[in-house]
Tab-separated table of C-alpha atoms in Angstrom:
chain	number	residue	atom	x	y	z
A	141	MET	CA	14.395	13.572	-2.727
A	142	ASP	CA	13.479	16.904	-4.650
A	143	LEU	CA	14.061	14.243	-7.952
A	144	PRO	CA	10.164	13.258	-8.341
A	145	PHE	CA	9.212	17.024	-7.949
A	146	ARG	CA	10.530	17.959	-11.777
A	147	LEU	CA	10.120	14.355	-12.865
A	148	TYR	CA	6.793	14.478	-11.789
A	149	ARG	CA	6.007	18.287	-12.866
A	150	ASN	CA	3.826	17.548	-16.120
A	151	ASP	CA	2.294	14.891	-14.423
A	152	PRO	CA	-1.104	15.931	-13.338
A	153	ALA	CA	-2.529	12.604	-12.177
A	154	TRP	CA	1.014	12.376	-9.856
A	155	ARG	CA	0.329	13.672	-6.040
A	156	PRO	CA	2.933	14.725	-3.773
A	157	PRO	CA	4.410	12.311	-0.992
A	158	LEU	CA	5.470	14.887	1.324
A	159	LYS	CA	9.177	14.780	2.716
A	160	SER	CA	8.952	14.576	6.244
A	161	GLU	CA	7.180	10.896	5.501
A	162	VAL	CA	10.927	10.304	2.666
A	163	HIS	CA	12.982	11.291	4.808
A	164	ALA	CA	11.711	9.043	8.030
A	165	LEU	CA	10.931	6.240	5.565
A	166	ILE	CA	14.747	6.101	4.791
A	167	ASN	CA	16.115	7.614	8.338
A	168	GLY	CA	16.885	4.174	9.739
A	169	PRO	CA	15.742	2.816	13.031
A	170	LYS	CA	15.279	6.351	14.572
A	171	THR	CA	12.412	6.855	12.493
A	172	ASN	CA	11.615	3.624	10.571
A	173	PRO	CA	11.789	-0.243	12.399
A	174	TRP	CA	11.902	-2.198	10.201
A	175	PHE	CA	15.923	-1.080	9.728
A	176	LEU	CA	16.175	-3.041	13.011
A	177	HIS	CA	16.285	-6.303	11.345
A	178	ALA	CA	17.871	-4.995	6.752
A	179	ARG	CA	19.643	-2.648	6.278
A	180	ALA	CA	20.049	-0.749	2.955
A	181	ALA	CA	22.241	1.872	0.384
A	182	PHE	CA	21.136	4.725	-1.631
A	183	TRP	CA	22.598	6.252	-4.074
A	184	ILE	CA	21.655	9.171	-6.742
A	185	ALA	CA	22.943	9.421	-10.620
A	186	MET	CA	24.546	12.330	-11.723
A	187	ARG	CA	25.385	14.044	-15.284
A	188	GLY	CA	27.472	17.175	-14.461
A	189	GLN	CA	25.298	18.923	-11.646
A	190	GLU	CA	21.987	17.427	-12.576
A	191	VAL	CA	20.933	14.615	-10.330
A	192	VAL	CA	18.673	12.438	-13.021
A	193	GLY	CA	18.702	9.390	-11.209
A	194	ARG	CA	18.274	7.466	-8.038
A	195	ILE	CA	17.973	3.622	-6.583
A	196	SER	CA	17.821	1.549	-3.359
A	197	ALA	CA	19.367	-2.167	-2.536
A	198	GLN	CA	17.873	-3.206	0.550
A	199	VAL	CA	19.095	-6.825	2.292
A	200	ASP	CA	15.998	-7.365	4.598
A	201	ASP	CA	16.995	-10.497	7.310
A	202	LEU	CA	12.949	-11.698	6.978
A	203	VAL	CA	13.181	-11.401	3.355
A	204	LEU	CA	16.129	-13.987	3.903
A	205	GLN	CA	13.627	-16.213	5.827
A	206	TYR	CA	10.711	-16.290	4.577
A	207	MET	CA	10.972	-15.128	0.485
A	208	GLY	CA	14.489	-17.994	0.245
A	209	ALA	CA	18.237	-17.220	0.434
A	210	GLY	CA	19.972	-15.135	-1.257
A	211	THR	CA	16.871	-12.684	-1.602
A	212	GLY	CA	17.336	-8.805	-2.302
A	213	GLN	CA	15.596	-6.097	-3.009
A	214	TRP	CA	15.871	-2.790	-4.283
A	215	GLY	CA	13.110	-0.151	-5.034
A	216	MET	CA	13.200	4.081	-4.925
A	217	PHE	CA	13.639	4.127	-7.959
A	218	GLU	CA	13.134	7.298	-10.330
A	219	CYS	CA	15.132	8.688	-13.264
A	220	ILE	CA	15.755	10.411	-16.429
A	221	ASP	CA	14.248	8.972	-19.759
A	222	ASP	CA	17.468	7.603	-20.562
A	223	GLN	CA	18.455	3.728	-20.716
A	224	ARG	CA	21.840	4.708	-19.707
A	225	VAL	CA	21.505	6.039	-16.421
A	226	ALA	CA	18.432	3.417	-15.433
A	227	ASP	CA	21.560	0.380	-16.656
A	228	ALA	CA	23.468	2.487	-14.451
A	229	LEU	CA	21.506	3.443	-11.764
A	230	LEU	CA	20.841	-0.878	-11.482
A	231	ALA	CA	24.330	-1.934	-12.499
A	232	THR	CA	25.283	-0.538	-9.222
A	233	ALA	CA	22.570	-1.988	-6.982
A	234	THR	CA	23.015	-5.663	-8.561
A	235	GLU	CA	26.728	-4.867	-7.560
A	236	TRP	CA	26.112	-3.991	-3.942
A	237	LEU	CA	23.992	-7.382	-3.441
A	238	ARG	CA	26.607	-9.440	-5.581
A	239	ALA	CA	28.882	-8.808	-2.997
A	240	ALA	CA	26.279	-9.144	0.871
A	241	GLY	CA	25.599	-12.187	-0.963
A	242	MET	CA	22.871	-12.296	-3.071
A	243	THR	CA	22.117	-14.029	-5.778
A	244	ARG	CA	18.802	-12.400	-7.449
A	245	MET	CA	17.279	-9.131	-6.740
A	246	LEU	CA	13.728	-8.065	-6.335
A	247	GLY	CA	11.597	-4.721	-7.122
A	248	PRO	CA	10.599	-2.044	-6.722
A	249	PHE	CA	10.109	-2.526	-3.077
A	250	SER	CA	10.574	1.254	-1.116
A	251	LEU	CA	11.313	-0.396	1.321
A	252	SER	CA	9.881	-3.341	1.746
A	253	ILE	CA	6.086	-5.629	0.854
A	254	TRP	CA	4.453	-3.298	3.334
A	255	ASP	CA	5.397	0.449	2.002
A	256	GLU	CA	5.740	0.839	-1.936
A	257	PRO	CA	5.940	-2.593	-4.199
A	258	GLY	CA	5.579	-3.113	-7.056
A	259	LEU	CA	6.536	-0.368	-10.533
A	260	LEU	CA	2.762	0.821	-12.225
A	261	VAL	CA	3.114	-0.312	-15.109
A	262	LYS	CA	-0.963	0.381	-16.056
A	263	GLY	CA	-3.500	3.514	-14.358
A	264	HIS	CA	-1.135	5.744	-14.842
A	265	GLU	CA	-3.316	8.349	-15.318
A	266	ILE	CA	-5.108	7.462	-11.596
A	267	PRO	CA	-4.343	9.766	-9.169
A	268	PRO	CA	-2.371	7.918	-5.942
A	269	THR	CA	-4.672	6.967	-3.700
A	270	VAL	CA	-3.407	7.293	0.230
A	271	MET	CA	0.184	5.023	0.696
A	272	MET	CA	0.487	4.719	-3.192
A	273	GLY	CA	2.684	4.505	-5.090
A	274	HIS	CA	2.966	6.811	-8.904
A	275	HIS	CA	5.760	5.961	-11.809
A	276	LEU	CA	6.620	7.532	-15.151
A	277	PRO	CA	5.400	5.114	-18.160
A	278	TYR	CA	8.917	5.007	-19.835
A	279	TYR	CA	10.189	3.217	-15.942
A	280	GLU	CA	8.786	-0.095	-17.086
A	281	ALA	CA	10.880	-0.001	-20.687
A	282	LEU	CA	13.604	0.729	-18.697
A	283	LEU	CA	13.314	-2.162	-16.886
A	284	VAL	CA	12.561	-5.107	-19.291
A	285	ASN	CA	15.876	-3.782	-21.333
A	286	ALA	CA	17.430	-3.673	-18.317
A	287	GLY	CA	16.988	-7.883	-18.326
A	288	HIS	CA	14.336	-7.471	-14.877
A	289	ARG	CA	11.661	-10.130	-16.096
A	290	GLN	CA	8.326	-9.801	-14.333
A	291	ILE	CA	7.484	-12.512	-11.080
A	292	LYS	CA	4.616	-11.149	-10.058
A	293	ASP	CA	1.396	-8.529	-10.241
A	294	LEU	CA	-0.738	-6.530	-7.231
A	295	MET	CA	-3.873	-5.228	-9.740
A	296	THR	CA	-5.595	-2.104	-7.963
A	297	TYR	CA	-9.818	-2.525	-8.058
A	298	GLU	CA	-11.628	0.352	-7.908
A	299	LEU	CA	-16.357	1.018	-8.290
A	300	PRO	CA	-18.518	3.506	-7.930
A	301	ILE	CA	-19.962	2.859	-4.558
A	302	ALA	CA	-22.537	5.990	-3.987
A	303	ASP	CA	-25.474	3.477	-4.988
A	304	GLY	CA	-24.587	0.614	-3.559
A	305	PHE	CA	-24.075	-3.195	-5.139
A	306	SER	CA	-24.697	-5.318	-7.265
A	307	GLU	CA	-28.065	-8.022	-7.124
A	308	THR	CA	-25.616	-11.192	-5.920
A	309	ALA	CA	-22.967	-8.923	-3.645
A	310	ASN	CA	-26.472	-7.604	-1.876
A	311	ARG	CA	-27.657	-11.042	-1.937
A	312	MET	CA	-24.465	-11.484	0.240
A	313	VAL	CA	-24.935	-9.143	2.898
A	314	ALA	CA	-28.827	-10.256	3.307
A	315	MET	CA	-27.604	-13.940	3.908
A	316	ALA	CA	-23.876	-12.667	6.369
A	317	GLU	CA	-26.794	-10.064	8.599
A	318	LYS	CA	-29.431	-12.796	9.183
A	319	ASN	CA	-26.323	-15.355	9.476
A	320	LYS	CA	-26.591	-14.595	14.178
A	321	ARG	CA	-22.699	-16.203	14.311
A	322	LEU	CA	-21.101	-12.926	13.200
A	323	SER	CA	-21.480	-9.804	14.569
A	324	VAL	CA	-19.349	-6.768	13.021
A	325	ARG	CA	-18.280	-3.752	15.390
A	326	ARG	CA	-16.029	0.199	14.805
A	327	VAL	CA	-12.778	-0.375	16.225
A	328	ASP	CA	-12.512	1.476	18.997
A	329	LYS	CA	-9.224	4.779	19.184
A	330	SER	CA	-9.973	4.865	22.950
A	331	CYS	CA	-7.585	2.059	23.025
A	332	PHE	CA	-5.773	2.093	19.778
A	333	ASP	CA	-2.696	0.080	20.471
A	334	GLN	CA	-5.173	-3.286	21.241
A	335	GLU	CA	-7.520	-2.920	18.194
A	336	ALA	CA	-3.671	-2.173	16.077
A	337	ALA	CA	-2.283	-4.980	17.960
A	338	LEU	CA	-5.231	-7.030	17.123
A	339	ILE	CA	-5.360	-5.914	13.785
A	340	LEU	CA	-2.264	-6.951	12.853
A	341	ASP	CA	-2.525	-9.903	14.247
A	342	ILE	CA	-4.700	-11.638	12.211
A	343	LEU	CA	-2.142	-9.103	9.462
A	344	ASN	CA	0.484	-11.776	10.215
A	345	ASP	CA	-1.492	-15.176	10.420
A	346	ALA	CA	-3.797	-14.260	7.340
A	347	TRP	CA	-1.528	-13.494	4.999
A	348	SER	CA	1.712	-15.226	5.809
A	349	ALA	CA	0.834	-17.500	2.953
A	350	ASN	CA	0.713	-15.013	0.684
A	351	TRP	CA	3.310	-14.188	-2.374
A	352	GLY	CA	6.233	-11.959	-0.685
A	353	PHE	CA	5.130	-12.354	2.322
A	354	VAL	CA	7.393	-11.316	5.948
A	355	PRO	CA	5.741	-10.503	9.292
A	356	LEU	CA	5.477	-7.658	10.869
A	357	THR	CA	7.938	-7.481	14.478
A	358	ASP	CA	6.800	-6.122	17.130
A	359	GLU	CA	8.078	-2.781	16.916
A	360	GLU	CA	6.732	-2.042	13.754
A	361	VAL	CA	2.860	-2.331	14.909
A	362	ALA	CA	3.669	-0.306	17.008
A	363	HIS	CA	5.243	1.833	14.727
A	364	VAL	CA	2.702	1.670	12.098
A	365	GLY	CA	-0.337	1.843	14.465
A	366	LYS	CA	1.771	5.666	16.033
A	367	LYS	CA	1.692	6.652	11.647
A	368	LEU	CA	-1.901	5.593	10.962
A	369	LYS	CA	-3.723	6.610	14.567
A	370	PRO	CA	-4.910	11.042	12.820
A	371	ILE	CA	-6.053	9.167	9.661
A	372	VAL	CA	-7.664	6.417	11.785
A	373	TYR	CA	-11.096	7.058	11.640
A	374	GLU	CA	-14.180	4.108	13.658
A	375	ASP	CA	-16.685	3.771	11.976
A	376	LEU	CA	-13.712	3.126	8.902
A	377	ILE	CA	-12.661	0.020	9.678
A	378	ARG	CA	-14.071	-2.681	10.499
A	379	ILE	CA	-13.558	-5.860	12.932
A	380	CYS	CA	-15.566	-8.944	12.668
A	381	GLU	CA	-16.623	-11.479	15.021
A	382	VAL	CA	-17.527	-14.611	15.181
A	383	ASP	CA	-18.864	-16.834	17.910
A	384	GLY	CA	-17.930	-13.867	19.951
A	385	GLN	CA	-14.266	-14.039	18.434
A	386	PRO	CA	-12.063	-11.189	16.171
A	387	VAL	CA	-11.647	-14.136	13.572
A	388	ALA	CA	-11.511	-11.072	10.609
A	389	PHE	CA	-10.306	-6.678	9.458
A	390	MET	CA	-11.082	-4.576	7.275
A	391	MET	CA	-8.882	-1.228	6.875
A	392	THR	CA	-10.496	1.645	4.717
A	393	LEU	CA	-8.934	5.040	4.898
A	394	PRO	CA	-9.825	8.243	3.361
A	395	ASP	CA	-7.579	9.402	0.054
A	396	ILE	CA	-5.707	11.945	1.921
A	397	ASN	CA	-3.372	12.886	-1.586
A	398	GLU	CA	-6.647	14.400	-2.126
A	399	LEU	CA	-5.901	17.362	1.561
A	400	THR	CA	-2.257	17.071	0.500
A	401	ALA	CA	-2.067	17.913	-3.269
A	402	ASP	CA	-1.456	22.126	-2.222
A	403	LEU	CA	1.496	21.274	0.274
A	404	ASN	CA	3.726	20.864	-2.595
A	405	GLY	CA	5.370	18.173	-0.257
A	406	SER	CA	5.746	20.293	2.569
A	407	LEU	CA	4.121	21.010	6.333
A	408	PHE	CA	6.965	23.683	6.841
A	409	PRO	CA	5.338	26.280	7.488
A	410	PHE	CA	1.663	26.576	7.464
A	411	GLY	CA	0.463	23.284	6.403
A	412	TRP	CA	0.229	21.698	9.224
A	413	ALA	CA	-2.579	23.898	10.325
A	414	LYS	CA	-4.139	22.864	7.065
A	415	LEU	CA	-3.726	18.719	7.301
A	416	LEU	CA	-5.186	19.276	11.313
A	417	TRP	CA	-8.431	21.103	10.247
A	418	ARG	CA	-8.588	19.680	6.778
A	419	LEU	CA	-8.173	16.106	8.649
A	420	ARG	CA	-10.879	17.371	11.889
A	421	ASN	CA	-13.993	16.729	8.821
A	422	PRO	CA	-12.435	15.251	6.070
A	423	LYS	CA	-15.071	15.067	2.667
A	424	VAL	CA	-13.169	12.885	0.188
A	425	SER	CA	-14.146	11.781	-3.182
A	426	ARG	CA	-12.776	7.981	-2.853
A	427	MET	CA	-11.357	5.603	-0.018
A	428	ARG	CA	-8.764	3.497	-0.527
A	429	VAL	CA	-9.027	-0.552	0.799
A	430	PRO	CA	-5.153	-1.149	1.944
A	431	LEU	CA	-5.245	-4.252	4.384
A	432	MET	CA	-8.162	-6.872	4.703
A	433	GLY	CA	-7.894	-10.232	6.252
A	434	VAL	CA	-9.449	-13.426	7.151
A	435	ARG	CA	-7.587	-15.907	9.546
A	436	LYS	CA	-6.135	-18.745	7.398
A	437	SER	CA	-8.868	-21.027	10.315
A	438	HIS	CA	-12.096	-19.264	8.535
A	439	GLN	CA	-10.680	-18.892	4.925
A	440	SER	CA	-12.167	-21.573	3.691
A	441	GLY	CA	-15.935	-21.835	3.326
A	442	ARG	CA	-18.633	-19.315	2.882
A	443	MET	CA	-18.417	-17.868	5.970
A	444	ALA	CA	-15.234	-15.665	5.615
A	445	THR	CA	-17.554	-14.186	2.051
A	446	PHE	CA	-19.767	-13.656	3.995
A	447	MET	CA	-17.701	-11.688	6.334
A	448	ALA	CA	-16.094	-9.743	3.396
A	449	PHE	CA	-19.590	-8.307	1.854
A	450	LEU	CA	-21.133	-7.841	5.285
A	451	MET	CA	-17.834	-5.247	6.588
A	452	ILE	CA	-17.536	-3.865	2.755
A	453	GLU	CA	-21.747	-2.583	2.738
A	454	LEU	CA	-20.974	-1.075	6.200
A	455	ILE	CA	-18.466	0.707	5.935
A	456	ARG	CA	-19.761	1.991	2.132
A	457	ARG	CA	-22.556	3.270	4.401
A	458	ASP	CA	-20.764	6.043	6.167
A	459	ALA	CA	-17.974	6.577	3.953
A	460	VAL	CA	-20.578	7.558	0.946
A	461	ALA	CA	-23.830	9.435	4.086
A	462	LYS	CA	-20.211	10.844	6.107
A	463	TYR	CA	-17.134	11.048	3.802
A	464	ASP	CA	-19.249	12.469	0.235
A	465	THR	CA	-17.090	9.231	-0.836
A	466	ARG	CA	-18.135	8.350	-4.180
A	467	VAL	CA	-15.111	5.919	-5.053
A	468	GLY	CA	-13.670	2.776	-3.692
A	469	GLU	CA	-10.597	1.224	-5.013
A	470	PHE	CA	-9.016	-2.067	-3.142
A	471	GLY	CA	-5.948	-2.924	-3.644
A	472	TRP	CA	-2.996	-4.531	-3.376
A	473	VAL	CA	-4.509	-7.470	-4.334
A	474	LEU	CA	-2.203	-10.140	-5.819
A	475	ASP	CA	-2.663	-12.311	-9.198
A	476	ASP	CA	-3.514	-15.306	-7.610
A	477	ASN	CA	-5.131	-14.078	-5.394
A	478	GLN	CA	-8.221	-15.881	-5.947
A	479	GLY	CA	-10.941	-15.103	-3.619
A	480	MET	CA	-10.280	-11.612	-3.732
A	481	THR	CA	-10.516	-11.499	-7.097
A	482	ALA	CA	-14.207	-12.901	-6.875
A	483	ILE	CA	-15.337	-10.967	-4.587
A	484	ALA	CA	-13.988	-8.540	-6.949
A	485	GLU	CA	-16.210	-10.014	-9.551
A	486	ALA	CA	-19.629	-10.059	-7.455
A	487	LEU	CA	-19.328	-6.300	-6.343
A	488	GLU	CA	-18.334	-5.974	-10.582
A	489	SER	CA	-14.960	-4.368	-9.723
A	490	PRO	CA	-12.982	-3.686	-12.369
A	491	VAL	CA	-9.316	-3.392	-12.300
A	492	SER	CA	-7.902	-0.156	-12.034
A	493	LYS	CA	-3.563	-0.980	-12.092
A	494	ILE	CA	-1.561	-2.584	-12.408
A	495	TYR	CA	1.405	-2.887	-10.001
A	496	ARG	CA	4.661	-5.360	-11.554
A	497	ILE	CA	7.106	-6.940	-9.229
A	498	TYR	CA	10.558	-8.078	-11.141
A	499	GLU	CA	13.343	-10.959	-11.054
A	500	ARG	CA	16.881	-10.184	-11.495
A	501	THR	CA	19.461	-13.191	-11.066
A	502	ILE	CA	23.046	-11.835	-10.056
């Protein structure tokens, strides 16, 4: 847990994670329901008395079902700049996966595609926003030299939002606002469990054909809802209805990393009080859209485009007016997601970061 704090201490873009969150991620089914359908092993590499690397390996029953038999995963990778250490870590994960009957390994996933997927290969100078990974630039060479090859890129787009969007985007918003079949509402935190279940039901349907997709279980839906509730703000999440039926949503989160950067990974003894106070009325320069989806039944045609632009604009207005936000970030977006790529182009939003997934036959 302490290794990243040493490896990244001279990296101005790094934001220390809350150690309690990392513990909860890896500590078993009591704190992470992912373990109800998956198993993992964790190792650290030692040189004398010094920790010089870490890695995990995972076998997930849902990954085997949705991504193919024999598909193992690995993650939680941190390492000094030494190929021998990286090779030893990856070889150890490989042997564990091979012994579990796996024939290929994908990674990094820490621990699943719903947590922190991919290795940062572009945008190291930009601090990670909420729930985003951050890695040292030399990691890419360590993996490639160990025989891992690129299989998929996850893109992050960012753009200034204070002064509105392009004329093309504004035309889309205007047409959407005139469409009488469409209505958009904020989420209602007074019935948060039902709202979270609705959003994640749309998500499971909308993303079911995406590369790497595995559905969130009922236990994970409840867990994610509980985890996100403290940083959910009603005006930053919209649900879009067509003819009165909820078919799309957009979730935006304030960059909590800006509020925790000075806590050095710990909520004790006074971090809890500081964070709770800051969350009462957060003012953040950046926000991230981690999740957005339209039910498959409505993904074709202009209606999906209208819904996307309308939700983006409505949230943008509140983000600027109420939270002093100046930059918006969409991520992750699969490199073959033509719909989101087209939206990014219309918004004149460039790629700011790339997270890469690697594959190796074992």
